[in-house]
Coordinates of C-alpha atoms in Angstrom, one line a residue:
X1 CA 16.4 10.7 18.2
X2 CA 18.7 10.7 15.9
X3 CA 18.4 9.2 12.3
X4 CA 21.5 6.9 12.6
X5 CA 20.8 5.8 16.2
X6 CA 17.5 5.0 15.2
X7 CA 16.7 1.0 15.4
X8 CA 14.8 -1.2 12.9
X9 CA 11.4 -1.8 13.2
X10 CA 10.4 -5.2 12.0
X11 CA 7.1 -4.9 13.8
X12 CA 5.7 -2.8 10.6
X13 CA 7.3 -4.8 8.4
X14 CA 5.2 -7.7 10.0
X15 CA 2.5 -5.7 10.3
X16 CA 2.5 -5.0 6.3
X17 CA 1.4 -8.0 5.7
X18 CA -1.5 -8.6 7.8
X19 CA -2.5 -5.5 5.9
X20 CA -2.3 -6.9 2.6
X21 CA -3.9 -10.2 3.7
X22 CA -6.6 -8.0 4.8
X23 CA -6.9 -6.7 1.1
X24 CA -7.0 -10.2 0.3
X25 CA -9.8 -11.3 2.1
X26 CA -11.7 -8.4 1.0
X27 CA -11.5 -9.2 -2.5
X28 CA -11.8 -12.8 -1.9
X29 CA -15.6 -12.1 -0.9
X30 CA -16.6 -9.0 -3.6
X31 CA -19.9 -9.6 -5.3
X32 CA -18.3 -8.2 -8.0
X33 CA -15.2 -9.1 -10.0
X34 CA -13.6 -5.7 -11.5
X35 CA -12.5 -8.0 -14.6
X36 CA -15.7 -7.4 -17.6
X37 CA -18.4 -8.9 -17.4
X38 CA -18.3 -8.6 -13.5
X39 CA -19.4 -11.3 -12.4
X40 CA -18.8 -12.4 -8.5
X41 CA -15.8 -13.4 -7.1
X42 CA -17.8 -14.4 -3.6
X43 CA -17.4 -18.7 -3.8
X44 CA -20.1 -19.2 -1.6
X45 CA -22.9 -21.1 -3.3
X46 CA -25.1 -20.1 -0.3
X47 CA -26.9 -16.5 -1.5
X48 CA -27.5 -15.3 2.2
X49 CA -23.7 -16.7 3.1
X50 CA -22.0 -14.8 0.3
X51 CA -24.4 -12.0 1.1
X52 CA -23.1 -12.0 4.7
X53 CA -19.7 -12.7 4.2
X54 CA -19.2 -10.0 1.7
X55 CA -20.8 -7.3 4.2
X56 CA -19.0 -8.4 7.4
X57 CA -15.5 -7.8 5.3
X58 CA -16.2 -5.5 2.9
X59 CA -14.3 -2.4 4.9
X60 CA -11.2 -4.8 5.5
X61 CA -9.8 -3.3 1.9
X62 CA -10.4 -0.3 2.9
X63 CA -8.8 -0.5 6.2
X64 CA -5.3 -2.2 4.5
X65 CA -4.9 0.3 1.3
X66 CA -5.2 3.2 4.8
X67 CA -2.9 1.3 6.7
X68 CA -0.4 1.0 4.0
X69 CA -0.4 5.1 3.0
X70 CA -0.3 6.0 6.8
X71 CA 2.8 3.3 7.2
X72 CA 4.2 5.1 4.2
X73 CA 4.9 8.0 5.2
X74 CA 6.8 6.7 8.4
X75 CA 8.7 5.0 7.1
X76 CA 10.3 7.3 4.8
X77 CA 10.1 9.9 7.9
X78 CA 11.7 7.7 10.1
X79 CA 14.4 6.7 7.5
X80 CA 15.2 10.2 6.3
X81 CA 18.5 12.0 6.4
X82 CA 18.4 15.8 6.1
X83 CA 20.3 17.0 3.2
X84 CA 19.3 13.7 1.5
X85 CA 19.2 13.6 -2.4
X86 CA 15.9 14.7 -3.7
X87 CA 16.8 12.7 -7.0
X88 CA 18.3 9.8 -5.5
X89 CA 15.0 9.1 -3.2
X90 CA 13.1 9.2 -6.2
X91 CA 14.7 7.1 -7.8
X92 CA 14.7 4.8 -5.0
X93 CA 11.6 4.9 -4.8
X94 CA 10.6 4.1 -8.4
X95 CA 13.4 1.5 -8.5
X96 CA 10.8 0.1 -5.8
X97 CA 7.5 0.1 -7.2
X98 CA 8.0 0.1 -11.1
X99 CA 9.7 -3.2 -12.0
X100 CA 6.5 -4.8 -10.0
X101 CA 4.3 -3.2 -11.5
X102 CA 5.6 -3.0 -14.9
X103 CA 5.8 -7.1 -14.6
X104 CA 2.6 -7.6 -13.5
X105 CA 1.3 -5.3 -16.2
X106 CA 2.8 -7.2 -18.9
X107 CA 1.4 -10.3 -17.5
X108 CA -2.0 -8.8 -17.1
X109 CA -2.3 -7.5 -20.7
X110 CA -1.1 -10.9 -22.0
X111 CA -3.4 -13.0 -20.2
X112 CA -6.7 -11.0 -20.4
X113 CA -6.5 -7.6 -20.1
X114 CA -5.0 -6.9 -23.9
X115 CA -8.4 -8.2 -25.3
X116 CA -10.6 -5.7 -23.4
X117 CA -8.7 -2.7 -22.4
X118 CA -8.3 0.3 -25.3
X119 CA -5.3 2.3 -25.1
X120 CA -7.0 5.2 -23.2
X121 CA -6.7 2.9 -20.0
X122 CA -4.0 0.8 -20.5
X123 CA -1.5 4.2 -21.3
X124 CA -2.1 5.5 -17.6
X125 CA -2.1 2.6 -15.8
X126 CA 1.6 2.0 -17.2
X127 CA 2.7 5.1 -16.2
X128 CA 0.7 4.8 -12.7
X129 CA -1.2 7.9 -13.6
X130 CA -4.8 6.4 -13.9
X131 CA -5.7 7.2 -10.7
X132 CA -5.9 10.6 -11.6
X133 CA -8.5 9.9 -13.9
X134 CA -12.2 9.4 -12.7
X135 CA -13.5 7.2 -15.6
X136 CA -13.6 3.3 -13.8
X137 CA -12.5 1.5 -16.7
X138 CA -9.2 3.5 -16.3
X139 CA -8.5 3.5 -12.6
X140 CA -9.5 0.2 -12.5
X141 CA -8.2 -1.0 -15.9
X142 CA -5.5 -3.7 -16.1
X143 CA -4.3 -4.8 -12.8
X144 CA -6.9 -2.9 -10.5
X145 CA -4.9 -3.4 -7.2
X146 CA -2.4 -1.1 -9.4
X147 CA -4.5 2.0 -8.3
X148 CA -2.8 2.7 -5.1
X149 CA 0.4 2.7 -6.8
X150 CA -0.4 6.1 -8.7
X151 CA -0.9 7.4 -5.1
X152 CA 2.3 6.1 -3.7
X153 CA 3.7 7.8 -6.9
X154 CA 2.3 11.2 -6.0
X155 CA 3.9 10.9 -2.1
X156 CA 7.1 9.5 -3.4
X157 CA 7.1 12.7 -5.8
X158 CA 6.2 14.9 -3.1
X159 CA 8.0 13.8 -0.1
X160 CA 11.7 15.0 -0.3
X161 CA 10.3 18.7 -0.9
X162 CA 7.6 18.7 1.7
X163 CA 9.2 16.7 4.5
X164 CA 12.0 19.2 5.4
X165 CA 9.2 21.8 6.0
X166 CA 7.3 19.1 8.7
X167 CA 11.1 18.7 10.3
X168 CA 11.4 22.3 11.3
X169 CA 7.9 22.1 13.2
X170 CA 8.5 22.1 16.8
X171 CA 8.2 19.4 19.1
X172 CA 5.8 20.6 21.2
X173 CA 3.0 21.1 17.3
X174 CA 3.4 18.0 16.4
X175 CA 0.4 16.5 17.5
X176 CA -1.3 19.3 16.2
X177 CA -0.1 18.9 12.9
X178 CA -1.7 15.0 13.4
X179 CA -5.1 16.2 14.6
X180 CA -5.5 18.7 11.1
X181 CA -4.8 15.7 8.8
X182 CA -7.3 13.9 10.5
X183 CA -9.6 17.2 10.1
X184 CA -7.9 17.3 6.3
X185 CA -9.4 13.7 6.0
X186 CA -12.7 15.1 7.5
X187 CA -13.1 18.0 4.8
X188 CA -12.1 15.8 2.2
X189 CA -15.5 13.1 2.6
X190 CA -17.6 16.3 3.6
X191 CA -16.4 17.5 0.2
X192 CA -17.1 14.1 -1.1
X193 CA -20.6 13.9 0.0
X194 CA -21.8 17.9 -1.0
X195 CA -19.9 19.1 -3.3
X196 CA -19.2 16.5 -5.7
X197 CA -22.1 15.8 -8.1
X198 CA -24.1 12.3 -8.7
X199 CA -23.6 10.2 -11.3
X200 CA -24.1 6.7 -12.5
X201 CA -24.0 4.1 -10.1
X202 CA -20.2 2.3 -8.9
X203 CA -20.7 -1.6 -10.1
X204 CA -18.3 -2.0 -7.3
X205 CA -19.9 0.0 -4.7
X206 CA -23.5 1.3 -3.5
X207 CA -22.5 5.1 -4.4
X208 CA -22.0 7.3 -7.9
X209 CA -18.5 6.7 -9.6
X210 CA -18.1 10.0 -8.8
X211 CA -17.7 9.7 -5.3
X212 CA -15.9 6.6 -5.3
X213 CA -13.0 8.2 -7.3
X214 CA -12.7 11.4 -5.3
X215 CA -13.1 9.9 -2.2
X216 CA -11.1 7.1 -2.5
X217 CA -9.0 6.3 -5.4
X218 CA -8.1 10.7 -6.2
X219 CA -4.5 10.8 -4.9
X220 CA -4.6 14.1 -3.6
X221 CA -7.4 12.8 -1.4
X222 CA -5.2 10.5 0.2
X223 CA -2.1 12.9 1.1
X224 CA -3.5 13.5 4.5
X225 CA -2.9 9.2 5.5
X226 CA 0.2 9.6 4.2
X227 CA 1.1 13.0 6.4
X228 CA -0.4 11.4 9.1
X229 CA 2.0 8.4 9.2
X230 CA 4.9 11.3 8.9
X231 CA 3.7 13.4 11.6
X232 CA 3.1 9.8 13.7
X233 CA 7.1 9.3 12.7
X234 CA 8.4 12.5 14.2
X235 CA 6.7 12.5 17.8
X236 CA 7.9 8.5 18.0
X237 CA 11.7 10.0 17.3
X238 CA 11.0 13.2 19.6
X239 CA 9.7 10.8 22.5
X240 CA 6.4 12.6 22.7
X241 CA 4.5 9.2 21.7
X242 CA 1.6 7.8 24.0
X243 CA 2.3 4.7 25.6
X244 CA -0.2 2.2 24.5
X245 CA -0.3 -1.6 24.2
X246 CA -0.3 -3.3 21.2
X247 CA -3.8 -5.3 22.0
X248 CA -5.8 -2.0 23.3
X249 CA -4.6 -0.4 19.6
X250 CA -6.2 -3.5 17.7
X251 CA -9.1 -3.3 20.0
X252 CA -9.4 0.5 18.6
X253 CA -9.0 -0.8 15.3
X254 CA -11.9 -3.0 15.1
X255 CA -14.2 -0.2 17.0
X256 CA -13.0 1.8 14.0
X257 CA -14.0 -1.0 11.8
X258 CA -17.5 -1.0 13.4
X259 CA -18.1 2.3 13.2
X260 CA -17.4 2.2 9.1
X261 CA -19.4 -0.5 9.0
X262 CA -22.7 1.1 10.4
X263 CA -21.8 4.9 9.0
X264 CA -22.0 6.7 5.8
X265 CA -20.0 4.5 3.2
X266 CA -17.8 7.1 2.1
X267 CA -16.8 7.5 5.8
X268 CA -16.0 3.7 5.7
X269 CA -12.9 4.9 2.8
X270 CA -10.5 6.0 5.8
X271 CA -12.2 8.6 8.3
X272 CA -13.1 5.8 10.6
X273 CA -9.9 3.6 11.1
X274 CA -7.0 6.0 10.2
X275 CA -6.7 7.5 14.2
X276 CA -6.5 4.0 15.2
X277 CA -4.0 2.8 12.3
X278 CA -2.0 5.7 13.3
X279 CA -2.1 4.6 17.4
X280 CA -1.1 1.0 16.6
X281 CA 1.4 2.2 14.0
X282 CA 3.2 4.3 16.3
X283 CA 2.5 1.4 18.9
X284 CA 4.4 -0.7 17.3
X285 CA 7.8 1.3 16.3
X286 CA 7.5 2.3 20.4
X287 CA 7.9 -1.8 21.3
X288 CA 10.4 -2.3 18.9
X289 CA 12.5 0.4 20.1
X290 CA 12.0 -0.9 23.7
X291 CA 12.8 -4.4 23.0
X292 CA 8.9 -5.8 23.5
X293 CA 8.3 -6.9 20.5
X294 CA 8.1 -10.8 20.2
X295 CA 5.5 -11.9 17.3
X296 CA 5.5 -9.4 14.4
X297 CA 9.1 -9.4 14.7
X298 CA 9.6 -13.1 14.4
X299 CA 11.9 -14.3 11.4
X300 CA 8.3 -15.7 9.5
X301 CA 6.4 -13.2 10.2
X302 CA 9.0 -10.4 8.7
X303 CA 9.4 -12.6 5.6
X304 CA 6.0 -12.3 5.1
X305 CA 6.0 -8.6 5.1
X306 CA 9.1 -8.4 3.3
X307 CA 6.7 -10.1 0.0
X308 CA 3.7 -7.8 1.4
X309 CA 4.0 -5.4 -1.6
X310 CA 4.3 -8.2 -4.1
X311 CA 1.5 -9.8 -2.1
X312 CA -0.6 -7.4 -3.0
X313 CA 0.2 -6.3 -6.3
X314 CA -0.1 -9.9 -7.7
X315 CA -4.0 -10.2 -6.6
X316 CA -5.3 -9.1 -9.7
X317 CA -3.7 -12.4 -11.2
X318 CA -3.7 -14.6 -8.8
X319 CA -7.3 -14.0 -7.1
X320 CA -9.5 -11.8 -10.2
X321 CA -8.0 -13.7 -13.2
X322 CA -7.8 -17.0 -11.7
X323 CA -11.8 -16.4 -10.5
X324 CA -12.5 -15.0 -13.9
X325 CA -11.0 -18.4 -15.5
X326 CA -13.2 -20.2 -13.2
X327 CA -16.3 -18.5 -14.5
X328 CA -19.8 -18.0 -12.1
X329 CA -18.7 -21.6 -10.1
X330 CA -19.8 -21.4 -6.5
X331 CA -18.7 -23.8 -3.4
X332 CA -20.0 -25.2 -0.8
X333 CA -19.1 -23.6 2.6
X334 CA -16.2 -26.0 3.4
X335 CA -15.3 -26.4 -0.2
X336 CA -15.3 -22.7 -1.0
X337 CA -13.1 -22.2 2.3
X338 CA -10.4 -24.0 0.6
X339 CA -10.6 -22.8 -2.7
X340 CA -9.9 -19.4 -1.0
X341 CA -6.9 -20.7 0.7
X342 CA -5.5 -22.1 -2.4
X343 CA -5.6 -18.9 -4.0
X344 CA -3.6 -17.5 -1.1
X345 CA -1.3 -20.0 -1.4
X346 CA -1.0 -19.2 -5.1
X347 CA -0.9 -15.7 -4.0
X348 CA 2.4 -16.2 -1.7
X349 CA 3.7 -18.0 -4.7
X350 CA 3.9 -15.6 -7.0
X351 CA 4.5 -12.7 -4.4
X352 CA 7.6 -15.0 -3.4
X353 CA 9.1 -15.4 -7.3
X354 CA 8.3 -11.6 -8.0
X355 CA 10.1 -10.8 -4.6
X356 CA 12.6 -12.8 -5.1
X357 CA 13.5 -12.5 -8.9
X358 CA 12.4 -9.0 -9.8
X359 CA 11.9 -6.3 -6.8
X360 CA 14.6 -7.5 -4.7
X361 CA 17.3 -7.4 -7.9
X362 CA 16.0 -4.4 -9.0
X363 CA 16.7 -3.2 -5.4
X364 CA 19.7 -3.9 -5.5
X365 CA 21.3 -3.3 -8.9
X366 CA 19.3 0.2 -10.2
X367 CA 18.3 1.7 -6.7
X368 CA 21.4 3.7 -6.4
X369 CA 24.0 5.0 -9.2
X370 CA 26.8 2.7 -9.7
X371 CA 30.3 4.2 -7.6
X372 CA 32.8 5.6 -10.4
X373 CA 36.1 3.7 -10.6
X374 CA 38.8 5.4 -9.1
X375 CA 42.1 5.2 -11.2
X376 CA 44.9 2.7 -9.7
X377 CA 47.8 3.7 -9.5
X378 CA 50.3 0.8 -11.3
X379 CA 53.8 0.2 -10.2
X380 CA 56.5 -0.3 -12.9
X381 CA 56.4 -4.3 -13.6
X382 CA 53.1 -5.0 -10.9
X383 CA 50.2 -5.7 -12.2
X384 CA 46.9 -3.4 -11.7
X385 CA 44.5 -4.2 -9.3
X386 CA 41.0 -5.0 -10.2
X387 CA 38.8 -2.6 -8.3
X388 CA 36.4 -4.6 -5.4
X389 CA 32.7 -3.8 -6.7
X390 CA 30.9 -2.1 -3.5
X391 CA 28.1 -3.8 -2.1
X392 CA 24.5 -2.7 -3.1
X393 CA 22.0 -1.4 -0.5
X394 CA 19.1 -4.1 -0.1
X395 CA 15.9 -2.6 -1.0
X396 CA 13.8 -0.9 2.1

């Protein structure tokens, strides 16, 4: 398929947000806040409530941050032009990411994270390089949803050098170039588990800092989602895609889910859901590009996934600082139910003004090099002619 017969596909852009929501609800129920002095951000007054709760969604993160990195790379597949601008796509992409993050940074530092970050974490996380570094005040310093940004960073870097290599791959490979980033994922938590050695416990997670950093937060560890989702991209354009319902895909999802749940916990990081992200990713380009698609592409649902990245971005505010603020406060069931769905509401606030006033101008006025002014030429006695501005690209 051609790239410029190739259709939109506002089923992933619906689908983004159900991701981030995902990421929400995860954090929503941690037993620990990443903010000092780590106290919970679980509401539920109930011990074996907040105890449940926390277990029954504590992969849901997990599965939205792999979602996200798989949908990545299609995306950017499936809108590529060969012969495209290295420079100019990444600058695009920067122009997308930074200004959120830089804002949300600022706002982070002045409200609490000034006061008990030193430079050594702060430095990285502004230039979204503090993922690289395996310390936990510094890949989780500042805004801590921030991490996966330092990831995006590293595909965005490598993406316009490596993806004309996948083009060339025939047809007829591509889903064997699928399967051995699922194998890459594989190696990677096999690594994780034998060749990286212990250390002092996570105070977010049951296994050694370590681990949690190469197995989840390293960038390089995640390159093989991010492949994935570009492999998934080419056999959806080359018409080689299974044909799968939307439902049976979600139903794979949550047996992926379970098996996390009751594995290894480092298999639980990606291993166990990113074969079924991929299917129901792929899924749901296939029914857009045959017309089926009726809810995720809805007007609502779209917005929603348009504010997905903001969305998630702004939780460190919205949900960890507002929760800090609050102090060790717990709820009654009912009453803790709705404190949690204020904060979302808060949440879509704030992802709606940072949309709205910040990534969507930024978009739109820095994404692409402003057109040179050709010369007029000016008649003796008439007037010259103001040139017509041309109108920006919206942000992808």
């Amino acid at each position: 398929m051609d790239v410029d017969n190739r259709p939109r596909l506002p089923s992933l852009t619906g689908l983004r947000f159900f991701a981030a929501l995902s990421v929400f609800i995860f954090h929503s129920m941690l037993p620990n806040s990443p903010i000092p002095p780590f106290l919970p951000v679980n509401f539920f007054a109930d011990p074996d409530l907040a105890h449940d709760s926390a277990v029954v969604v504590g992969k849901l993160g997990f599965l939205g941050v792999s979602f996200f990195f798989i949908l990545s790379g299609f995306v950017l597949t499936w809108s590529w032009r060969a012969g495209s601008s290295r420079l100019l796509f990444i600058r695009r992409r920067v122009v997308k990411i930074f200004p959120n993050h830089l804002t949300l940074w600022v706002v982070c530092m002045v409200l609490f994270a000034a006061a008990i970050t030193p430079w050594k974490s702060w430095l990285p996380n502004l230039f979204l390089v503090h993922a690289w570094f395996p310390q936990n005040y510094i890949n989780a310093g500042v805004n801590t949803p921030s991490w996966t940004l330092s990831c995006e960073f590293l595909f965005y870097v490598l993406f316009p050098f490596v993806v004309p290599l996948i083009l060339k791959i025939p047809a007829k490979y591509l889903w064997y170039g699928a399967a051995a980033m699922v194998l890459g994922m594989g190696l990677i938590e096999l690594a994780n588990v034998y060749l990286i050695p212990g250390s002092a416990k996570s105070e977010l997670t049951p296994i050694p800092v370590l681990q949690l950093w190469f197995g989840y937060l390293f960038p390089p560890a995640r390159l093989f989602e991010f492949f994935l989702g570009v492999f998934v991209a080419r056999i959806v354009a080359e018409g080689r895609w299974l044909r799968l319902p939307i439902w049976a895909c979600l139903l794979g999802c949550l047996a992926g889910y379970l098996v996390a749940m009751y594995t290894p916990f480092v298999v639980g990081f990606f291993l166990a859901t990113a074969i079924p992200l991929a299917l129901l990713i792929g899924s749901a380009a296939v029914s857009d590009i045959e017309g089926r698609s009726r809810f995720l592409s809805s007007r609502f649902v779209v917005w929603l996934g348009d504010i997905s990245f903001a969305f998630y971005i702004c939780q460190g505010v919205a949900l960890f600082y507002v929760r800090h603020q609050m102090g060790d406060v717990t709820f009654s069931a009912p009453i803790a139910v709705l404190v949690i769905f204020a904060l979302f509401v808060l949440n879509i606030l704030m992802a709606w003004a940072l949309h709205s006033f910040v990534e969507s101008p930024a978009m739109r006025h820095l994404a692409r090099p402003k057109p040179k002014r050709k010369p007029t030429s000016v008649s003796a006695g008439a007037p010259a002619e103001r040139g017509v501005p041309q109108t920006q690209i919206a942000g992808d």
